[in-house]
GROMACS .gro file of C-alpha atoms in nm:
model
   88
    1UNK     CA    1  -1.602  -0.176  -0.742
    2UNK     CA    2  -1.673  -0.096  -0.398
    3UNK     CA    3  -1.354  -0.081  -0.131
    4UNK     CA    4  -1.488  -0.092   0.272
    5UNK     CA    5  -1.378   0.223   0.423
    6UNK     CA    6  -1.272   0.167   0.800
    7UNK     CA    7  -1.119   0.394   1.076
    8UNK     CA    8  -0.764   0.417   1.057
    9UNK     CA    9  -0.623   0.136   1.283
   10UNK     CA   10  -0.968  -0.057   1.249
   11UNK     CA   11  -0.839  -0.261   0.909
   12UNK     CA   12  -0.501  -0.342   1.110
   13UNK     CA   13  -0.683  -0.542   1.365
   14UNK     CA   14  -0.643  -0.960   1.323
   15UNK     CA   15  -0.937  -1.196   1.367
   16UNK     CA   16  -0.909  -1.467   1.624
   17UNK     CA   17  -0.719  -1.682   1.401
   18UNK     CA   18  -0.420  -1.395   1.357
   19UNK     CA   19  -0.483  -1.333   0.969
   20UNK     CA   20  -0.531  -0.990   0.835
   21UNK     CA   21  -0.887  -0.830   0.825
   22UNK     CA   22  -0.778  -0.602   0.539
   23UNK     CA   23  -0.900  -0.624   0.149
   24UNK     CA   24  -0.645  -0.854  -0.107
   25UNK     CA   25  -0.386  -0.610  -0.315
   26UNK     CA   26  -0.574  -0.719  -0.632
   27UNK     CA   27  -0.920  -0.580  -0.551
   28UNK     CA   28  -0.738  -0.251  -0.428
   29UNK     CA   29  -0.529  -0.192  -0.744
   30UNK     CA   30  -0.859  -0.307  -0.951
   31UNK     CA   31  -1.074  -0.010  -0.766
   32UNK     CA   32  -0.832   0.240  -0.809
   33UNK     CA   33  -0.755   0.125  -1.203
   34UNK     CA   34  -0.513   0.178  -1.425
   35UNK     CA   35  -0.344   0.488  -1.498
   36UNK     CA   36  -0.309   0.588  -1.162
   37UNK     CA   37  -0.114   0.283  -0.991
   38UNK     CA   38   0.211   0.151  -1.118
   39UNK     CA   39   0.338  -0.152  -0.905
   40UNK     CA   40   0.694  -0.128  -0.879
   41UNK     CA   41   0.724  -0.420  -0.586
   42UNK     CA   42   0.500  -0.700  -0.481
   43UNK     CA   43   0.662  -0.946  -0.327
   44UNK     CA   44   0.434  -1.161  -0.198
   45UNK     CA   45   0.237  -1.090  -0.506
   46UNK     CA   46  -0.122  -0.968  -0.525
   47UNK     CA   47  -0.328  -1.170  -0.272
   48UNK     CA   48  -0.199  -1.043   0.007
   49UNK     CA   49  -0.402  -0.815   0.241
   50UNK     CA   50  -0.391  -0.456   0.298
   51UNK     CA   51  -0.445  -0.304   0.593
   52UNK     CA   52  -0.362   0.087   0.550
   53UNK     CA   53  -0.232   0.286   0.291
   54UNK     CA   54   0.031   0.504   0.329
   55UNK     CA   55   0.138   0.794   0.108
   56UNK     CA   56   0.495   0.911   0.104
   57UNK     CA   57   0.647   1.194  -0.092
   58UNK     CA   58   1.010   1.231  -0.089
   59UNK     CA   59   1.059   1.515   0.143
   60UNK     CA   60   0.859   1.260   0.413
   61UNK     CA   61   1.038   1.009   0.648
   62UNK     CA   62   0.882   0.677   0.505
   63UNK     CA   63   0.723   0.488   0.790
   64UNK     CA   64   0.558   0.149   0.672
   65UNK     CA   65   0.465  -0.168   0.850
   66UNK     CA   66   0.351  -0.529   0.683
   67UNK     CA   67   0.041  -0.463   0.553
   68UNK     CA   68   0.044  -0.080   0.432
   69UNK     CA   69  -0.005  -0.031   0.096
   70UNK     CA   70   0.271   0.246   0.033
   71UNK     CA   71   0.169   0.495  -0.240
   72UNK     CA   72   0.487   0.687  -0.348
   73UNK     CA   73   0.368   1.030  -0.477
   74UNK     CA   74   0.610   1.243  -0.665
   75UNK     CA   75   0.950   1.094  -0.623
   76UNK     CA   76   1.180   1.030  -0.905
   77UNK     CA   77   1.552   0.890  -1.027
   78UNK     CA   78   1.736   0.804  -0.682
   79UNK     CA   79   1.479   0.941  -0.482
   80UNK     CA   80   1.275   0.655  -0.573
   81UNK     CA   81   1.489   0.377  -0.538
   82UNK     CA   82   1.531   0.528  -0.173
   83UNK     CA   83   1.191   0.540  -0.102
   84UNK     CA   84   1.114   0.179  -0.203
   85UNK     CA   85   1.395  -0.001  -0.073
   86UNK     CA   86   1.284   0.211   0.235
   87UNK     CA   87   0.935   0.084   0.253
   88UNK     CA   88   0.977  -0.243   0.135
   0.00000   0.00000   0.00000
């Protein structure tokens, strides 16, 4: 499956109506498959759009906005709790 690559920022732009220009959480997780993703948090479930991705290890300061996709990379126990009660 293809994903559209944009410029960082470019994705994060809303069309005239004020909805999100990125690509639905679904079609994301489906490109990058399964191993590789576990979804610990989706709140507003898997339609919604993403407009970055961010990757966060747990040395890192998390910094997330609606949208971003936050990819937690090596982080385990109470480390990860931090980092996604932090993001979300």
């Amino acid at each position: 499956m293809d994903v559209p690559s944009e410029p960082h920022g470019a994705s994060a732009a809303a069309d005239s109506a004020g909805e999100s220009t990125g690509i639905p959480l679904r079609r994301l997780l489906l490109a990058v498959g399964d191993p590789l993703v576990d979804v610990l948090a989706a709140p507003a479930g898997l339609d919604v759009r993403v407009d970055n991705v961010v990757i966060v290890d747990p040395e890192d300061e998390a910094e997330a906005f609606a949208g971003d996709l936050v990819l937690l990379i090596g982080a385990r126990g109470s480390a990860a709790r931090h980092l996604v009660r932090a993001a979300a």
